[in-house]
Amino acid sequence: MAAGAPRIFVSHLAGVPVFDPNGDQVGRVSDLVAMLRVGRRPPRLLGMVVEIHLSRRRIFLPMTRVTGVESGQVITTGVVNMRRFEQRPTERLVLGELLDRRVKLVGHDGQAEEVTVLDVAIQQLPARRDWEIDKVFVRRGKAGALRRKGETLTVEWSAVTGFSLEEHGQGAESLLATFERLRPADLANVLHHLSPKRRAEVAAALDDDRLADVLEELPEDDQIEILGKLKEERAADVLEAMDPDDAADLLSELPEEDKERLLTLMQPDDAADVRRLMAYEERTAGGLMTTEPIVLRADATVADALARVRQQDLSPALAAQVYVCRPPDETPTGKYLGTVHFQRLLRDPPFTLVGSLVDSDLPPLAPDTPLPAVTSYLAAYNMVAAPVVDESGSLLGAVTVDDVLDHLLPEDWRETRRARLLPEYDPEAFGRLSERIARFLGTGRFLVWMTLTIIVWVLWNIFAPTSLRFDEYPFIFLTLALSLQASYAAPLILLAQNRQDDRDRVNLEQDRKQNERSIADTEYLTREVAALRMGLGEVATRDWIRSELQDLLKEMEERRDGHRDLFPQGADHRSDVPDR
């Protein structure tokens, strides 16, 4: 590893924003994707799973598209593939599948002990853009022990065994600690994208109330899968913690044998409510209603009603009104008298009896009212909940607007609810327009035009005929227009400054990395050129061969001249030879 390369623990990257080179937020880091290697070689980090801003789409961001990784932000090259992320068999989610795993730590003496993985660290390789997981933060101690017990230490990846392509038993404490502040709907989205085995492990680590809230936000397939992997006693407890209407919807999807077995294990009162709901048609008021609205007697006071409304486990839709009935107070109640809205409770003294505040003109729904009629009822009376009363006048329950929406929206609405329910816009186009407006506000042209407009406005409303004046003294419309312009000018200028700061920061980071790469490339080329020169010094070049041949030719010519001096031309060197 490079000495100066920063090491980052992946738990610090969960949920951090991802920015493009212009400083606009692309999304947030949901997880990291790694590929395990043979033996004890550190895994290679392939990329990040990013949840796109303003939508629930999860995309894959390769590490080659990442120019900067810090604990507070991730910077990309700006080129993002919007295809939905699909995990491959050889890939592992770091947060979802590596944390909380029980592995073995091999000591210097060769002895192995079981430890729990709390976190892993990533670092960029030198002279390349590849990232690897090189450190593991573990805790000694038995599985299931309290998180604060046991020694913690950071070790090399090679010192740990038990990471393999097979899935072993894995806890969920670290993952739940990372997402402990998520709302049930957001945690349900995280569970939905985990593997089935990991999803079951996380569900087993949740308490009954938290798991019940999460199950209500999951698609039916995931609900059935998680419920089927729980022990029957635990499954019954979770069903008791769920809203009766949601529990009835879930049980109606199970086989008859499993349904009856779970209903038998539930508390009799809770099971009776669920059975009663399951007796109605699914897309009727009886099938949609909950059997746990706020029911009060006529002699209860406003203070009693507000105390019931303040209960933390009540949904906002159920807390918007109370239903006044004669005993018994549990559904099905005695005769239904009427509804008291939350706003009416706030307007009257605490000692006022709720029986004197009922809205008796609001007609109740029958249990066989179809879904379209229920929707029209809520829209016509601007209600978030409606009472359901049988033929005898007893209150059976209440239909809330969220239950109606669950049946009106498409089945995959949880996958794309933000994209469908929130307006979409192009952040980059909006940012460019805001910058242009902010720059225009700071020019002399704007001051000239604003001054001329004010002068014309004032003169027209003073000297023009009375019938043509639209803003006479004290020029209220002009004052409002200038106030509106001033109130928008400051945020626009601040937005432009923030975008410029983001661009400067990104450019500075890119320049720094470019300089580092240039220095590294220069050093590499210098070493290569030096080595090349040394190698060329031992190779015969054309000039060297020419000089050697010239020296050889010169030497041969000198020898020839010397030979002529010893044997002059015309002399017979054979004259001394005697005749035979």
Coordinates of C-alpha atoms in Angstrom, one line a residue, residues 33-580:
V33 CA -19.5 -4.3 -3.6
A34 CA -16.4 -6.5 -3.2
M35 CA -15.2 -9.6 -4.9
L36 CA -13.6 -12.2 -2.6
R37 CA -10.3 -13.9 -3.8
V38 CA -8.8 -17.3 -3.4
G39 CA -6.9 -17.9 -0.2
R40 CA -6.1 -15.0 2.0
R41 CA -5.6 -12.3 -0.7
P42 CA -7.4 -9.1 0.2
P43 CA -10.8 -8.7 -1.7
R44 CA -10.9 -6.2 -4.5
L45 CA -13.5 -3.4 -4.1
L46 CA -15.5 -3.3 -7.3
G47 CA -17.7 -0.3 -6.7
M48 CA -20.5 1.3 -4.6
V49 CA -24.2 0.8 -4.6
V50 CA -25.7 4.3 -4.8
E51 CA -29.3 5.2 -4.1
I52 CA -30.2 7.9 -6.6
H53 CA -31.3 11.3 -5.3
L54 CA -35.1 11.8 -5.4
S55 CA -35.8 8.1 -6.3
R56 CA -35.4 4.7 -4.8
R57 CA -33.3 3.3 -7.7
R58 CA -30.1 1.7 -6.7
I59 CA -27.3 1.8 -9.3
F60 CA -23.8 0.5 -9.4
L61 CA -20.9 3.0 -9.4
P62 CA -17.6 1.4 -10.4
M63 CA -14.6 2.5 -8.4
T64 CA -12.9 3.5 -11.7
R65 CA -15.6 6.3 -11.9
V66 CA -14.7 7.6 -8.4
T67 CA -12.2 10.4 -8.2
G68 CA -12.3 11.0 -4.4
V69 CA -13.5 9.1 -1.4
E70 CA -13.7 10.7 2.0
S71 CA -15.6 10.0 5.2
G72 CA -18.0 12.9 4.3
Q73 CA -18.5 12.6 0.6
V74 CA -17.7 10.7 -2.6
I75 CA -16.8 12.5 -5.9
T76 CA -17.4 10.8 -9.2
T77 CA -16.3 11.6 -12.8
G78 CA -19.9 12.5 -13.6
V79 CA -20.5 9.5 -15.9
V80 CA -23.1 7.3 -14.2
N81 CA -24.9 4.3 -15.6
M82 CA -28.6 4.5 -14.5
R83 CA -29.2 0.8 -14.9
R84 CA -30.6 -0.8 -11.7
F85 CA -28.0 -2.7 -9.6
E86 CA -28.1 -6.5 -9.8
Q87 CA -25.8 -8.5 -7.6
R88 CA -23.7 -11.2 -9.2
P89 CA -23.0 -14.6 -7.6
T90 CA -19.3 -13.8 -7.1
E91 CA -20.0 -10.4 -5.5
R92 CA -20.5 -9.6 -1.9
L93 CA -22.1 -6.5 -0.3
V94 CA -19.7 -5.2 2.3
L95 CA -22.2 -3.7 4.7
G96 CA -24.9 -6.2 4.1
E97 CA -22.9 -9.4 4.0
L98 CA -19.5 -9.0 5.6
L99 CA -20.2 -7.1 8.8
D100 CA -21.3 -9.0 11.8
R101 CA -19.8 -12.2 10.4
R102 CA -18.3 -14.7 12.8
V103 CA -14.8 -15.5 11.5
K104 CA -11.6 -16.9 13.0
L105 CA -8.6 -14.8 13.9
V106 CA -5.3 -16.7 13.6
G107 CA -2.7 -15.6 16.2
H108 CA 1.1 -15.7 15.9
D109 CA 1.2 -19.1 17.6
G110 CA -1.1 -20.5 15.0
Q111 CA -4.1 -20.8 17.3
A112 CA -7.5 -19.6 16.0
E113 CA -10.2 -17.9 17.9
E114 CA -13.7 -16.8 16.9
V115 CA -14.2 -13.0 16.5
T116 CA -17.0 -10.8 15.2
V117 CA -16.4 -8.5 12.3
L118 CA -17.5 -4.9 13.2
D119 CA -16.0 -3.0 10.3
V120 CA -13.5 -3.3 7.4
A121 CA -11.1 -0.7 5.9
I122 CA -10.5 0.0 2.3
Q123 CA -7.4 1.6 0.7
Q124 CA -6.3 2.4 -2.8
L125 CA -3.4 0.6 -4.3
P126 CA -0.3 2.5 -5.4
A127 CA 0.2 3.4 -9.1
R128 CA -3.2 2.1 -9.8
R129 CA -6.8 3.0 -9.2
D130 CA -7.8 -0.3 -7.7
W131 CA -9.2 -0.5 -4.1
E132 CA -8.8 -3.4 -1.7
I133 CA -10.1 -4.3 1.7
D134 CA -6.9 -4.6 3.7
K135 CA -7.9 -4.2 7.4
V136 CA -10.6 -5.9 9.5
F137 CA -11.9 -4.4 12.8
V138 CA -13.0 -7.3 15.0
R139 CA -14.2 -7.9 18.5
R140 CA -13.3 -10.8 20.6
G141 CA -16.0 -12.6 22.5
K142 CA -18.8 -15.1 22.0
A143 CA -21.6 -14.5 19.5
G144 CA -24.6 -12.8 21.0
A145 CA -22.6 -11.1 23.7
L146 CA -23.2 -7.4 24.4
R147 CA -21.5 -5.2 21.8
R148 CA -19.5 -3.3 24.4
K149 CA -18.0 -6.5 25.8
G150 CA -14.8 -8.0 24.5
E151 CA -11.5 -6.5 23.2
T152 CA -11.6 -4.8 19.9
L153 CA -8.6 -4.7 17.5
T154 CA -7.7 -4.0 13.9
V155 CA -5.9 -6.8 12.0
E156 CA -4.7 -7.6 8.5
W157 CA -7.2 -9.3 6.2
S158 CA -4.7 -12.2 5.9
A159 CA -4.9 -12.8 9.6
V160 CA -8.6 -13.7 9.4
T161 CA -10.2 -16.8 8.0
G162 CA -13.8 -17.6 7.4
F163 CA -14.5 -15.2 4.6
S164 CA -15.5 -17.3 1.6
L165 CA -18.0 -17.5 -1.1
E166 CA -20.2 -19.7 1.1
E167 CA -22.5 -17.9 3.5
H168 CA -21.9 -18.7 7.2
G169 CA -23.9 -17.6 10.2
Q170 CA -23.9 -13.9 10.5
G171 CA -25.3 -11.5 13.1
A172 CA -26.9 -8.2 12.4
E173 CA -25.9 -5.9 15.3
S174 CA -23.4 -3.7 13.3
L175 CA -25.8 -3.4 10.3
L176 CA -28.7 -2.4 12.5
A177 CA -26.5 0.1 14.4
T178 CA -25.6 1.7 11.1
F179 CA -29.3 2.0 10.1
E180 CA -30.8 2.4 13.6
R181 CA -32.2 5.9 12.8
L182 CA -33.9 4.9 9.6
R183 CA -37.7 5.0 9.4
P184 CA -39.5 1.6 9.0
A185 CA -40.1 2.3 5.3
D186 CA -36.4 3.1 4.7
L187 CA -35.2 0.1 6.7
A188 CA -37.7 -2.1 4.7
N189 CA -36.1 -0.8 1.5
V190 CA -32.7 -1.9 2.8
L191 CA -34.0 -5.4 3.8
H192 CA -35.6 -5.8 0.4
H193 CA -32.3 -5.5 -1.4
L194 CA -30.4 -8.0 0.8
S195 CA -30.1 -11.7 0.1
P196 CA -32.8 -13.9 1.5
K197 CA -30.5 -15.4 4.1
R198 CA -29.1 -12.0 5.2
R199 CA -32.7 -10.6 5.3
A200 CA -33.7 -13.4 7.6
E201 CA -30.7 -12.8 9.9
V202 CA -31.5 -9.1 10.2
A203 CA -35.2 -9.8 10.8
A204 CA -34.3 -12.2 13.6
A205 CA -32.2 -9.5 15.3
L206 CA -35.1 -6.9 15.3
D207 CA -37.5 -6.7 18.2
D208 CA -41.1 -7.6 17.6
D209 CA -42.4 -4.0 17.4
R210 CA -39.7 -2.9 15.0
L211 CA -40.0 -6.0 12.9
A212 CA -43.8 -5.5 12.7
D213 CA -43.4 -1.9 11.5
V214 CA -40.9 -3.0 8.9
L215 CA -43.1 -5.9 7.7
E216 CA -46.0 -3.5 7.1
E217 CA -43.7 -1.6 4.6
L218 CA -42.4 -4.6 2.7
P219 CA -43.9 -6.2 -0.4
E220 CA -46.0 -9.3 0.2
D221 CA -43.4 -11.7 -1.1
D222 CA -40.8 -10.4 1.4
Q223 CA -43.4 -10.5 4.2
I224 CA -44.2 -14.1 3.5
E225 CA -40.5 -15.1 3.2
I226 CA -39.5 -13.4 6.5
L227 CA -42.5 -14.7 8.4
G228 CA -41.9 -18.3 7.1
K229 CA -38.3 -18.2 8.5
L230 CA -39.3 -17.1 12.0
K231 CA -40.2 -19.6 14.7
E232 CA -44.0 -20.0 15.0
E233 CA -44.1 -18.5 18.4
R234 CA -42.1 -15.5 17.3
A235 CA -44.2 -15.1 14.1
A236 CA -47.4 -15.0 16.2
D237 CA -45.9 -12.3 18.5
V238 CA -45.0 -10.2 15.4
L239 CA -48.5 -10.6 14.0
E240 CA -49.9 -9.4 17.3
A241 CA -47.7 -6.3 17.1
M242 CA -48.8 -5.5 13.6
D243 CA -51.9 -3.5 12.8
P244 CA -54.9 -5.9 12.6
D245 CA -55.7 -5.0 9.0
D246 CA -52.0 -5.5 7.9
A247 CA -51.9 -8.8 9.8
A248 CA -55.1 -10.0 8.2
D249 CA -53.7 -9.1 4.7
L250 CA -50.5 -11.0 5.4
L251 CA -52.3 -14.1 6.8
S252 CA -54.7 -14.2 3.9
E253 CA -51.7 -14.9 1.6
L254 CA -50.6 -17.9 3.6
P255 CA -51.8 -21.5 3.1
E256 CA -54.9 -22.4 5.2
E257 CA -53.0 -24.7 7.5
D258 CA -50.2 -22.2 8.3
K259 CA -52.8 -19.5 8.8
E260 CA -54.8 -21.4 11.3
R261 CA -51.7 -22.5 13.2
L262 CA -50.5 -18.9 13.6
L263 CA -54.0 -17.7 14.6
T264 CA -54.1 -20.4 17.3
L265 CA -50.8 -19.2 18.7
M266 CA -51.9 -15.6 18.8
Q267 CA -53.6 -14.0 21.8
P268 CA -57.3 -14.7 21.6
D269 CA -58.3 -11.0 21.5
D270 CA -55.8 -10.2 18.7
A271 CA -56.7 -13.4 16.8
A272 CA -60.4 -12.5 17.1
D273 CA -59.8 -9.1 15.5
V274 CA -57.8 -10.6 12.7
R275 CA -60.4 -13.3 12.0
R276 CA -63.2 -10.7 11.9
L277 CA -61.3 -8.7 9.3
M278 CA -60.6 -11.8 7.2
A279 CA -64.3 -12.5 7.0
Y280 CA -64.8 -9.4 4.8
E281 CA -64.0 -9.1 1.2
E282 CA -60.5 -7.7 0.6
R283 CA -61.5 -4.5 -1.4
T284 CA -64.3 -3.4 0.9
A285 CA -64.4 -1.1 3.9
G286 CA -64.6 -4.1 6.2
G287 CA -61.5 -5.7 4.6
L288 CA -59.6 -2.4 4.7
M289 CA -60.5 -1.2 8.2
T290 CA -58.5 -1.4 11.4
T291 CA -60.2 -2.6 14.6
E292 CA -58.2 -0.3 16.9
P293 CA -59.4 3.3 16.4
I294 CA -59.7 5.7 19.4
V295 CA -63.1 4.9 21.0
L296 CA -64.4 7.1 23.9
R297 CA -67.7 7.2 25.8
A298 CA -69.9 10.3 25.7
D299 CA -69.0 11.3 29.3
A300 CA -65.2 11.4 28.5
T301 CA -63.6 14.9 28.5
V302 CA -61.5 16.7 26.0
A303 CA -58.5 16.1 28.3
D304 CA -59.2 12.3 28.1
A305 CA -59.4 12.5 24.3
L306 CA -56.1 14.4 23.9
A307 CA -54.4 12.0 26.3
R308 CA -55.5 9.1 24.0
V309 CA -54.4 11.0 20.9
R310 CA -50.9 11.6 22.3
Q311 CA -50.2 7.9 22.4
Q312 CA -46.9 7.3 20.5
D313 CA -48.0 4.1 18.7
L314 CA -50.9 5.7 17.0
S315 CA -50.6 6.5 13.3
P316 CA -51.3 10.2 12.3
A317 CA -54.5 9.0 10.4
L318 CA -56.0 7.4 13.5
A319 CA -55.0 10.3 15.8
A320 CA -56.9 12.8 13.6
Q321 CA -60.2 11.9 15.2
V322 CA -61.9 10.0 18.0
Y323 CA -65.1 8.0 17.8
V324 CA -67.8 8.5 20.5
C325 CA -69.8 5.3 21.3
R326 CA -71.7 3.7 24.0
P327 CA -70.2 0.8 26.0
P328 CA -68.5 -1.5 25.3
D329 CA -65.4 0.5 24.3
E330 CA -63.7 -2.2 22.3
T331 CA -64.9 -2.9 18.7
P332 CA -67.5 -3.9 18.0
T333 CA -68.8 -1.2 20.3
G334 CA -72.2 -0.1 21.5
K335 CA -74.2 2.4 19.5
Y336 CA -72.0 4.7 17.4
L337 CA -72.8 8.4 18.3
G338 CA -70.5 10.3 16.1
T339 CA -67.0 11.6 15.4
V340 CA -65.0 14.4 17.1
H341 CA -62.1 15.8 15.0
F342 CA -58.8 16.7 16.5
Q343 CA -59.1 20.4 15.7
R344 CA -62.3 20.6 17.6
L345 CA -60.6 19.0 20.6
L346 CA -58.0 21.8 20.5
R347 CA -60.6 24.6 20.4
D348 CA -62.6 23.5 23.4
P349 CA -61.7 23.6 27.1
P350 CA -60.2 20.4 28.6
F351 CA -63.2 19.7 30.9
T352 CA -65.7 19.7 28.0
L353 CA -67.5 16.4 27.4
V354 CA -66.8 14.9 24.0
G355 CA -70.5 13.8 23.8
S356 CA -71.3 17.5 23.2
L357 CA -68.8 17.9 20.4
V358 CA -69.7 15.0 18.1
D359 CA -70.2 15.5 14.4
S360 CA -73.4 13.6 13.9
D361 CA -73.9 14.8 10.4
L362 CA -70.9 12.7 9.1
P363 CA -72.4 9.5 7.7
P364 CA -70.5 6.2 8.5
L365 CA -69.5 3.6 6.0
A366 CA -71.0 0.1 5.8
P367 CA -68.6 -2.9 6.0
D368 CA -69.5 -4.0 2.5
T369 CA -68.8 -0.5 0.9
P370 CA -66.5 -1.1 -2.1
L371 CA -63.1 0.5 -2.4
P372 CA -64.1 3.1 -5.0
A373 CA -66.9 4.3 -2.8
V374 CA -64.5 4.5 0.2
T375 CA -62.1 6.5 -1.9
S376 CA -64.9 8.9 -3.0
Y377 CA -66.0 9.2 0.6
L378 CA -62.6 10.3 1.9
A379 CA -62.1 12.7 -1.0
A380 CA -65.6 14.3 -0.6
Y381 CA -65.4 14.9 3.1
N382 CA -61.6 15.7 3.2
M383 CA -61.1 12.9 5.7
V384 CA -58.0 10.8 6.6
A385 CA -60.1 8.1 8.3
A386 CA -63.7 7.1 8.2
P387 CA -65.9 5.0 10.7
V388 CA -67.3 1.7 9.7
V389 CA -70.6 0.8 11.3
D390 CA -72.7 -2.3 10.9
E391 CA -76.5 -2.6 10.6
S392 CA -77.1 -2.5 14.4
G393 CA -75.2 0.8 14.7
S394 CA -72.1 -0.6 16.3
L395 CA -68.7 0.7 15.4
L396 CA -66.6 -2.0 13.8
G397 CA -63.5 -0.1 13.0
A398 CA -62.1 2.7 10.9
V399 CA -60.7 2.9 7.4
T400 CA -57.5 5.1 7.1
V401 CA -56.3 6.8 4.0
D402 CA -53.0 4.8 4.0
D403 CA -54.9 1.5 3.8
V404 CA -56.8 2.9 0.8
L405 CA -53.6 4.1 -0.9
D406 CA -52.0 0.6 -0.4
H407 CA -54.8 -0.9 -2.6
L408 CA -55.0 2.0 -5.1
L409 CA -51.2 2.2 -5.9
P410 CA -49.6 -0.5 -8.2
E411 CA -48.0 -3.5 -6.5
D412 CA -44.5 -2.2 -7.0
W413 CA -45.1 1.2 -5.6
R414 CA -42.7 0.6 -2.7
E415 CA -39.9 0.3 -5.3
T416 CA -40.6 3.6 -7.0
R417 CA -42.7 5.6 -4.5
R418 CA -40.5 8.6 -4.4
A419 CA -40.2 8.8 -8.1
R420 CA -44.0 8.5 -8.5
L421 CA -45.2 10.6 -5.6
L422 CA -42.7 13.5 -5.7
P423 CA -42.2 15.8 -8.7
E424 CA -39.0 15.3 -10.6
Y425 CA -36.8 18.0 -11.9
D426 CA -33.3 18.4 -13.4
P427 CA -31.1 19.7 -10.5
E428 CA -28.4 20.7 -13.0
A429 CA -30.8 22.7 -15.2
F430 CA -32.2 24.4 -12.1
G431 CA -28.8 25.1 -10.8
R432 CA -27.7 26.7 -14.0
L433 CA -30.8 28.9 -14.2
S434 CA -30.3 30.0 -10.6
E435 CA -26.7 30.9 -11.3
R436 CA -27.7 33.0 -14.3
I437 CA -30.3 34.8 -12.3
A438 CA -27.9 35.4 -9.4
R439 CA -25.2 36.7 -11.8
F440 CA -27.7 39.1 -13.5
L441 CA -28.7 40.5 -10.1
G442 CA -25.1 41.5 -9.4
T443 CA -24.6 43.4 -12.7
G444 CA -24.9 47.1 -13.4
R445 CA -27.5 46.3 -16.1
F446 CA -29.9 45.0 -13.4
L447 CA -29.4 48.1 -11.3
V448 CA -30.2 50.4 -14.3
W449 CA -33.3 48.4 -15.3
M450 CA -34.5 48.2 -11.7
T451 CA -34.0 52.0 -11.2
L452 CA -35.8 52.8 -14.5
T453 CA -38.7 50.4 -13.6
I454 CA -39.2 52.1 -10.2
I455 CA -39.1 55.6 -11.7
V456 CA -41.6 54.7 -14.4
W457 CA -43.8 52.9 -11.8
V458 CA -43.8 55.9 -9.4
L459 CA -44.3 58.5 -12.1
W460 CA -47.1 56.6 -13.8
N461 CA -49.0 56.1 -10.5
I462 CA -48.6 59.8 -9.7
F463 CA -49.2 61.7 -13.0
A464 CA -51.3 59.2 -15.0
P465 CA -55.1 59.5 -15.1
T466 CA -56.8 58.1 -12.0
S467 CA -58.5 55.4 -14.0
L468 CA -55.1 54.1 -15.3
R469 CA -53.3 54.1 -12.0
F470 CA -52.8 50.5 -10.6
D471 CA -50.7 51.2 -7.5
E472 CA -51.3 54.6 -6.0
Y473 CA -49.4 56.0 -3.1
P474 CA -48.0 54.5 -0.8
F475 CA -47.1 52.1 -3.6
I476 CA -48.0 48.8 -1.8
F477 CA -47.5 46.6 -4.8
L478 CA -44.1 48.1 -5.6
T479 CA -43.0 47.5 -2.0
L480 CA -44.2 43.9 -2.1
A481 CA -42.4 43.4 -5.5
L482 CA -39.2 44.8 -4.1
S483 CA -39.5 42.7 -0.9
L484 CA -40.1 39.5 -3.0
Q485 CA -37.1 40.3 -5.2
A486 CA -34.9 40.8 -2.1
S487 CA -36.2 37.6 -0.4
Y488 CA -35.3 35.6 -3.5
A489 CA -32.0 37.4 -4.2
A490 CA -30.2 36.2 -1.1
P491 CA -30.9 32.5 -1.5
L492 CA -30.1 32.6 -5.3
I493 CA -26.8 34.3 -4.6
L494 CA -26.0 31.8 -1.8
L495 CA -26.9 28.9 -4.1
A496 CA -24.6 30.3 -6.8
Q497 CA -21.8 30.7 -4.3
N498 CA -22.3 27.1 -3.0
R499 CA -22.2 25.7 -6.6
Q500 CA -19.1 27.7 -7.3
D501 CA -17.5 26.5 -4.1
D502 CA -18.4 22.9 -4.9
R503 CA -16.9 23.3 -8.4
D504 CA -13.7 24.9 -7.0
R505 CA -13.4 22.1 -4.4
V506 CA -13.9 19.4 -7.1
N507 CA -11.5 21.1 -9.5
L508 CA -8.9 21.5 -6.7
E509 CA -9.2 17.8 -5.9
Q510 CA -8.9 16.9 -9.5
D511 CA -5.9 19.2 -10.0
R512 CA -4.3 17.7 -7.0
K513 CA -4.8 14.1 -8.2
Q514 CA -3.7 15.1 -11.7
N515 CA -0.5 16.6 -10.3
E516 CA 0.1 13.5 -8.3
R517 CA -0.4 11.3 -11.4
S518 CA 1.8 13.7 -13.4
I519 CA 4.6 13.5 -10.8
A520 CA 4.3 9.7 -10.7
D521 CA 4.3 9.5 -14.5
T522 CA 7.4 11.8 -14.7
E523 CA 9.3 9.7 -12.1
Y524 CA 8.4 6.5 -14.0
L525 CA 9.5 8.0 -17.3
T526 CA 12.7 9.2 -15.8
R527 CA 13.5 5.8 -14.5
E528 CA 12.6 4.2 -17.8
V529 CA 14.7 6.7 -19.8
A530 CA 17.7 6.1 -17.5
A531 CA 17.4 2.4 -17.8
L532 CA 17.0 2.7 -21.6
R533 CA 20.2 4.8 -21.8
M534 CA 22.1 2.2 -19.8
G535 CA 20.8 -0.5 -22.1
L536 CA 21.6 1.4 -25.2
G537 CA 25.2 1.9 -24.0
E538 CA 25.8 -1.8 -24.6
V539 CA 24.2 -2.0 -28.0
A540 CA 26.2 -1.4 -31.3
T541 CA 24.9 1.6 -33.1
R542 CA 25.3 2.6 -36.7
D543 CA 27.7 5.4 -35.9
W544 CA 29.8 3.1 -33.8
I545 CA 30.0 0.5 -36.5
R546 CA 30.9 3.2 -39.1
S547 CA 33.7 4.5 -36.9
E548 CA 35.0 1.0 -36.3
L549 CA 35.0 0.2 -40.0
Q550 CA 36.7 3.5 -40.8
D551 CA 39.5 2.7 -38.3
L552 CA 39.9 -0.8 -39.7
L553 CA 40.1 0.6 -43.3
K554 CA 42.7 3.1 -42.2
E555 CA 44.7 0.4 -40.5
M556 CA 44.6 -1.8 -43.7
E557 CA 45.7 1.1 -45.8
E558 CA 48.6 1.8 -43.5
R559 CA 49.7 -1.8 -43.7
R560 CA 49.5 -1.8 -47.5
D561 CA 51.7 1.3 -47.7
G562 CA 54.2 -0.3 -45.4
H563 CA 54.3 -3.4 -47.6
R564 CA 55.1 -1.3 -50.7
D565 CA 58.0 0.3 -48.9
L566 CA 59.6 -3.1 -48.2
F567 CA 59.0 -4.3 -51.8
P568 CA 59.5 -1.5 -54.3
Q569 CA 57.7 -1.7 -57.6
G570 CA 59.7 -3.6 -60.4
A571 CA 62.1 -5.3 -58.1
D572 CA 62.4 -9.0 -58.6
H573 CA 62.4 -10.5 -55.1
R574 CA 63.1 -13.9 -56.7
S575 CA 66.6 -12.8 -58.1
D576 CA 68.4 -14.2 -55.1
V577 CA 66.9 -17.6 -55.6
P578 CA 69.5 -19.9 -57.1
D579 CA 68.9 -21.7 -60.3
R580 CA 68.0 -25.2 -60.1

